[in-house]
XYZ file of C-alpha atoms in Angstrom:
422
model
C -12.899 -15.242 -16.957
C -12.181 -18.093 -14.519
C -11.341 -20.866 -17.039
C -8.907 -18.706 -19.022
C -7.329 -16.809 -16.130
C -3.850 -18.416 -16.351
C -3.631 -17.709 -20.107
C -4.603 -14.033 -20.121
C -2.492 -10.942 -19.674
C -4.725 -9.334 -17.071
C -3.527 -11.574 -14.218
C -0.280 -9.638 -13.522
C -2.232 -6.379 -13.636
C -4.736 -7.806 -11.197
C -1.849 -8.710 -8.887
C -0.396 -5.213 -9.126
C -3.794 -3.666 -8.408
C -4.279 -5.970 -5.441
C -0.929 -4.956 -3.956
C -1.486 -1.217 -4.490
C -4.958 -1.412 -2.946
C -3.841 -3.434 0.083
C -0.652 -1.459 0.737
C -2.198 1.997 0.325
C -5.205 1.085 2.475
C -2.936 -0.329 5.171
C -0.682 2.723 5.171
C -3.670 5.105 5.220
C -5.077 3.153 8.177
C -1.842 3.329 10.137
C -1.023 6.984 9.574
C -4.582 8.162 10.348
C -6.552 5.803 12.590
C -3.663 4.278 14.543
C -1.228 7.166 14.919
C -3.678 10.082 15.169
C -6.947 8.398 16.114
C -5.631 6.570 19.164
C -4.052 9.744 20.525
C -7.416 11.506 20.136
C -9.192 8.576 21.814
C -6.888 8.697 24.819
C -6.770 12.472 25.193
C -10.291 13.625 24.286
C -12.550 10.619 24.936
C -10.821 8.867 27.851
C -9.192 12.055 29.212
C -5.918 10.317 29.948
C -2.812 12.238 30.859
C -0.136 12.724 28.224
C 2.197 10.406 30.099
C -0.325 7.561 30.022
C -0.952 8.089 26.315
C 2.790 8.010 25.682
C 3.119 4.689 27.533
C 0.189 3.228 25.591
C 1.777 4.208 22.265
C 5.104 2.759 23.374
C 3.299 -0.497 24.204
C 1.781 -0.497 20.729
C 5.225 -0.063 19.182
C 6.872 -2.768 21.265
C 4.247 -5.470 20.782
C 3.906 -4.747 17.062
C 7.669 -4.964 16.581
C 7.934 -8.210 18.589
C 5.086 -9.891 16.689
C 6.279 -8.652 13.288
C 9.868 -9.860 13.731
C 8.752 -13.139 15.289
C 6.311 -13.803 12.476
C 8.885 -12.914 9.845
C 11.447 -15.296 11.348
C 8.920 -18.123 11.581
C 7.832 -17.578 7.971
C 11.461 -17.570 6.893
C 12.318 -20.762 8.795
C 9.264 -22.665 7.556
C 9.649 -21.303 3.983
C 6.209 -19.683 4.141
C 7.875 -16.582 2.742
C 7.691 -18.214 -0.707
C 4.021 -19.202 -0.372
C 1.635 -16.691 -1.903
C -1.403 -18.525 -0.508
C -0.175 -18.434 3.105
C 0.687 -14.735 2.953
C -2.647 -13.859 1.357
C -4.617 -15.860 3.931
C -2.674 -14.332 6.806
C -3.351 -10.870 5.397
C -7.073 -11.660 5.089
C -7.218 -12.688 8.757
C -5.433 -9.474 9.744
C -7.876 -7.301 7.759
C -10.883 -9.020 9.366
C -9.380 -8.552 12.847
C -8.572 -4.882 12.263
C -12.045 -4.256 10.850
C -13.627 -5.557 14.042
C -11.228 -3.560 16.208
C -11.885 -0.389 14.211
C -15.613 -0.724 14.839
C -15.021 -1.271 18.579
C -12.488 1.527 19.144
C -14.959 4.461 19.451
C -16.906 2.446 22.064
C -13.978 2.163 24.494
C -14.650 3.850 27.825
C -11.684 3.002 30.065
C -7.910 2.868 30.054
C -7.972 -0.894 30.634
C -10.113 -1.340 27.558
C -7.696 0.782 25.559
C -4.704 -1.304 26.694
C -6.476 -4.556 25.787
C -7.431 -3.076 22.413
C -3.837 -1.994 21.779
C -2.408 -5.438 22.585
C -4.856 -7.227 20.263
C -4.390 -4.629 17.523
C -0.605 -4.873 17.856
C -0.777 -8.619 17.232
C -2.784 -8.006 14.060
C -0.530 -5.211 12.869
C 2.572 -7.298 13.563
C 1.187 -10.228 11.565
C 0.297 -7.866 8.751
C 3.816 -6.524 8.196
C 5.522 -9.628 6.724
C 2.330 -10.885 5.072
C 1.629 -7.611 3.215
C 5.182 -6.585 2.350
C 6.038 -10.205 1.597
C 3.620 -10.083 -1.330
C 5.966 -7.705 -3.158
C 8.013 -10.576 -4.619
C 4.823 -12.258 -5.827
C 3.005 -9.275 -7.322
C 5.486 -6.503 -8.212
C 8.223 -6.930 -10.864
C 11.646 -5.796 -9.685
C 12.053 -3.025 -12.253
C 8.647 -1.520 -11.439
C 8.901 -1.410 -7.636
C 9.673 2.301 -7.521
C 6.679 3.057 -9.746
C 4.351 0.851 -7.716
C 5.632 2.391 -4.469
C 4.813 5.817 -5.927
C 1.275 4.637 -6.700
C 0.840 3.291 -3.157
C 2.104 6.539 -1.640
C -0.155 8.661 -3.840
C -3.281 6.616 -3.149
C -2.603 6.719 0.609
C -1.655 10.370 1.076
C -4.071 12.112 -1.284
C -7.236 11.122 0.633
C -5.398 11.460 3.952
C -4.641 15.099 3.144
C -7.899 16.040 1.426
C -10.628 14.060 3.192
C -9.287 13.635 6.763
C -9.290 17.170 8.125
C -11.320 16.197 11.228
C -8.879 14.066 13.202
C -11.245 12.398 15.657
C -11.547 8.694 16.384
C -15.242 8.625 15.425
C -14.576 10.308 12.093
C -11.679 7.992 11.269
C -13.732 4.877 12.136
C -16.727 5.988 10.052
C -14.456 6.899 7.159
C -12.609 3.588 7.177
C -15.322 1.042 7.906
C -17.209 1.618 4.668
C -14.039 0.558 2.883
C -12.778 -2.110 5.289
C -15.960 -4.193 5.563
C -16.385 -5.019 1.833
C -12.601 -5.296 1.440
C -12.387 -7.831 4.250
C -15.165 -9.924 2.720
C -13.586 -9.814 -0.755
C -10.125 -10.657 0.582
C -11.423 -13.647 2.562
C -13.160 -14.998 -0.537
C -10.048 -14.460 -2.656
C -7.737 -16.056 -0.085
C -9.736 -19.082 1.053
C -11.752 -20.047 -2.058
C -9.744 -21.733 -4.851
C -9.490 -19.463 -7.883
C -7.440 -19.890 -11.066
C -6.213 -16.311 -10.716
C -4.672 -16.977 -7.284
C -3.087 -20.159 -8.626
C -1.530 -18.119 -11.439
C -0.298 -15.430 -9.051
C 1.232 -17.996 -6.701
C 3.849 -18.939 -9.295
C 4.919 -15.458 -10.349
C 7.774 -15.226 -7.809
C 9.619 -17.920 -9.784
C 9.757 -15.747 -12.890
C 13.034 -13.821 -13.447
C 11.355 -10.405 -13.458
C 9.851 -11.047 -10.007
C 12.990 -12.558 -8.489
C 15.686 -11.117 -6.234
C 15.739 -7.387 -5.595
C 18.252 -5.105 -7.254
C 20.308 -4.626 -4.071
C 20.856 -8.348 -3.549
C 24.593 -8.845 -3.887
C 26.806 -11.845 -4.397
C 28.278 -11.384 -0.940
C 25.143 -12.313 0.947
C 26.944 -12.667 4.283
C 28.910 -9.419 4.135
C 27.982 -6.604 1.782
C 24.241 -7.229 1.805
C 24.058 -7.286 5.575
C 26.091 -4.087 5.924
C 23.975 -2.273 3.339
C 20.747 -3.562 4.905
C 21.836 -2.515 8.402
C 22.857 0.938 7.242
C 19.540 1.419 5.421
C 17.707 0.218 8.543
C 19.453 2.841 10.694
C 18.783 5.654 8.224
C 15.143 4.699 7.630
C 14.638 4.495 11.403
C 15.973 8.034 11.575
C 13.578 9.209 8.858
C 10.464 7.888 10.577
C 11.733 9.118 13.933
C 12.349 12.741 12.907
C 9.124 12.830 10.894
C 6.844 11.783 13.752
C 8.805 13.644 16.418
C 8.386 16.916 14.546
C 5.015 16.436 12.894
C 3.113 15.518 16.059
C 4.223 18.746 17.717
C 3.293 20.749 14.619
C -0.209 19.240 14.483
C -0.661 20.026 18.183
C -0.156 23.740 17.464
C -3.349 25.448 16.149
C -1.605 28.224 14.211
C 0.134 25.661 12.000
C -2.802 23.296 11.633
C -5.398 25.958 10.834
C -3.409 27.153 7.838
C -2.517 23.678 6.550
C -3.974 20.252 7.368
C -7.036 21.632 9.203
C -7.587 24.526 6.835
C -11.149 25.434 5.893
C -9.913 26.242 2.396
C -10.251 23.148 0.203
C -7.609 24.577 -2.122
C -5.011 24.321 0.635
C -5.894 20.683 1.328
C -5.789 19.810 -2.359
C -2.443 21.590 -2.729
C -0.967 19.422 0.036
C -2.498 16.251 -1.423
C -1.334 16.967 -4.972
C 2.149 17.810 -3.699
C 2.257 14.375 -2.065
C 1.374 12.799 -5.416
C 3.886 14.807 -7.470
C 6.695 14.116 -4.996
C 5.825 10.397 -4.951
C 5.902 10.183 -8.753
C 9.290 11.927 -8.907
C 10.638 9.679 -6.143
C 9.452 6.606 -8.034
C 11.339 7.792 -11.126
C 14.496 8.722 -9.213
C 14.489 5.499 -7.201
C 16.069 3.565 -10.050
C 18.318 6.432 -11.201
C 19.944 7.443 -7.898
C 21.599 5.501 -5.058
C 19.378 5.145 -2.015
C 21.873 7.100 0.116
C 21.347 10.137 -2.140
C 17.564 9.970 -1.793
C 17.884 9.521 1.967
C 20.183 12.533 2.112
C 17.656 14.646 0.208
C 14.909 13.688 2.653
C 16.987 14.485 5.739
C 17.965 17.804 4.183
C 14.323 18.657 3.442
C 13.244 17.713 6.970
C 15.985 19.856 8.497
C 15.024 22.796 6.261
C 11.332 22.669 7.061
C 11.887 22.105 10.811
C 14.274 25.055 11.014
C 11.742 27.112 9.061
C 9.099 26.338 11.689
C 11.598 27.339 14.391
C 12.296 30.621 12.616
C 8.576 31.348 12.326
C 7.990 30.516 15.996
C 10.789 32.870 17.085
C 9.872 35.798 14.814
C 6.150 35.939 13.920
C 4.346 33.251 15.975
C 1.083 35.220 15.912
C 0.828 35.036 12.103
C -0.042 31.898 10.077
C 2.958 30.471 8.216
C 3.186 30.319 4.449
C 1.844 27.306 2.580
C 5.387 26.462 1.529
C 6.159 24.846 4.896
C 3.532 22.053 4.770
C 4.182 21.573 1.042
C 7.890 21.045 1.690
C 6.986 18.641 4.490
C 4.754 16.717 2.095
C 7.606 16.355 -0.403
C 9.938 14.852 2.218
C 7.282 12.461 3.533
C 6.348 11.169 0.074
C 9.967 10.511 -0.902
C 10.768 8.392 2.132
C 7.441 6.555 1.914
C 8.338 5.472 -1.632
C 11.658 4.229 -0.268
C 9.885 2.306 2.487
C 7.709 0.403 -0.001
C 10.635 -0.390 -2.329
C 13.804 -0.725 -0.307
C 13.203 -3.834 1.789
C 11.944 -5.932 -1.116
C 15.002 -4.934 -3.139
C 17.229 -6.308 -0.377
C 15.363 -9.626 -0.514
C 14.689 -12.771 -2.466
C 11.377 -14.660 -2.338
C 12.951 -16.854 0.345
C 14.017 -13.961 2.595
C 11.444 -11.234 2.004
C 9.219 -12.057 4.994
C 12.146 -11.855 7.399
C 13.731 -8.768 5.827
C 10.522 -6.768 5.542
C 9.513 -7.701 9.092
C 12.797 -6.341 10.432
C 12.912 -3.356 8.081
C 9.327 -2.162 8.431
C 9.030 -3.235 12.070
C 12.108 -1.352 13.254
C 12.217 1.623 10.888
C 8.464 2.081 10.613
C 6.600 0.945 13.693
C 9.257 1.212 16.372
C 10.599 4.569 15.193
C 7.168 6.120 14.622
C 5.630 5.243 17.931
C 8.740 5.731 20.051
C 8.964 9.227 18.601
C 5.219 9.618 19.206
C 5.744 8.778 22.864
C 8.733 11.134 23.115
C 6.782 13.950 21.455
C 3.888 13.520 23.885
C 6.310 13.482 26.819
C 8.051 16.673 25.657
C 4.653 18.296 25.341
C 3.730 17.116 28.848
C 6.830 18.745 30.378
C 5.951 21.925 28.423
C 9.048 22.014 26.257
C 8.677 25.134 24.090
C 7.729 24.595 20.461
C 10.895 26.211 19.130
C 13.117 24.068 21.357
C 11.238 20.923 20.315
C 11.616 21.588 16.586
C 15.207 22.750 17.046
C 16.097 19.389 18.593
C 14.376 17.534 15.746
C 16.190 19.679 13.154
C 19.509 18.908 14.852
C 18.838 15.165 14.487
C 17.912 15.670 10.831
C 21.100 17.631 10.138
C 23.208 15.001 11.878
C 21.745 12.224 9.730
C 22.019 14.418 6.627
C 25.736 14.824 7.355
C 26.015 11.047 7.689
C 24.422 10.598 4.257
C 26.851 13.128 2.760
C 29.782 11.254 4.292
C 28.472 7.951 2.934
C 28.013 9.492 -0.500
C 31.652 10.558 -0.538
C 32.801 7.047 0.309
C 33.237 4.598 -2.581
C 30.316 2.255 -3.173
C 30.890 -1.119 -4.724
C 27.677 -2.875 -5.557
C 27.204 -5.867 -7.802
C 23.769 -7.146 -8.510
C 23.703 -10.902 -8.309
C 21.278 -13.372 -6.918
C 21.413 -14.005 -3.186
C 21.722 -17.626 -2.161
C 18.372 -18.615 -0.765
C 20.061 -20.552 1.979
């Protein structure tokens, strides 16, 4: 296959498969090992106080954001954003680093070791944001980004829901290493050994179907920046309310035992399949509806499910809730995850994607998730009642939902032209 790689039709499909595999594995790693595994390591293994765990997670968020934005700006200034080879090699280095850190994490025995681990891991995670998301312009055609984002979301959330019911650092490490070790070796070989297939993929971003995203407007200095900033604020809010509510829910046995930690495999499969169905629908609707409408739906769903948990906690806290609550939560999470994997690339050109994705994913994803993680741990430490916690989260969701409704009522003028690479 090597001599005829540039002339065959399987090369674009190989690129799509590579992106789906890398993105879904990275997202699965972050939402399980990093967000849940590190909290378990600090609380159960190292027996740290909730305040110390909150500060450690805030450190993770800050360093990751700083490295991600700094790397994205450097890649933009040096025009590495348009180089498929540089992004692939940087991603390979990140995967090797995170594989080593994943193997070492269960062996940590002190708070100092945890802090050192977090700083090194944050550097790797920050480097991985613009390198991974920057590959979108090289590997994913513009018109298929919603579909590919749905595939990434499905592949990440289905195993996370079905096969990760034991949320301990040792279990996460054992589960991930069997996948990360061969993947790291394969990615290093693909990135650093000359192959005709990588040479073919490196030129795809120049093709019209891989070019500027569909939200790139003619007014690059005005309209694009306003739309990007607004999307950044709303996506920050989505990640914030998700983590702020979910981490308190998973810390409450009555809600976990009947959902994500259920002994009934049917319940776990129902949650996983709901993630997949919601992701597929979101991928279809992504091209049919304005992003403000999809964001409004997600905020509305989050507010509904959070208020439902509040109602259950105030009326029948001794009884397990219905399965509808975690299923509704899964729908909201899948929709905004599809947006996260599509939105930033569609605001970008090959020349700007490293910078834009670094800012978008760094602020809305990493900063929001782990700041809300720290706040959730702190609220738990001061013994804020469950109902009050979820009521505050629902209030934030309703406020942002109202903002989306207001934005929907305002006129939207959007012309899809190519952004000037300068």
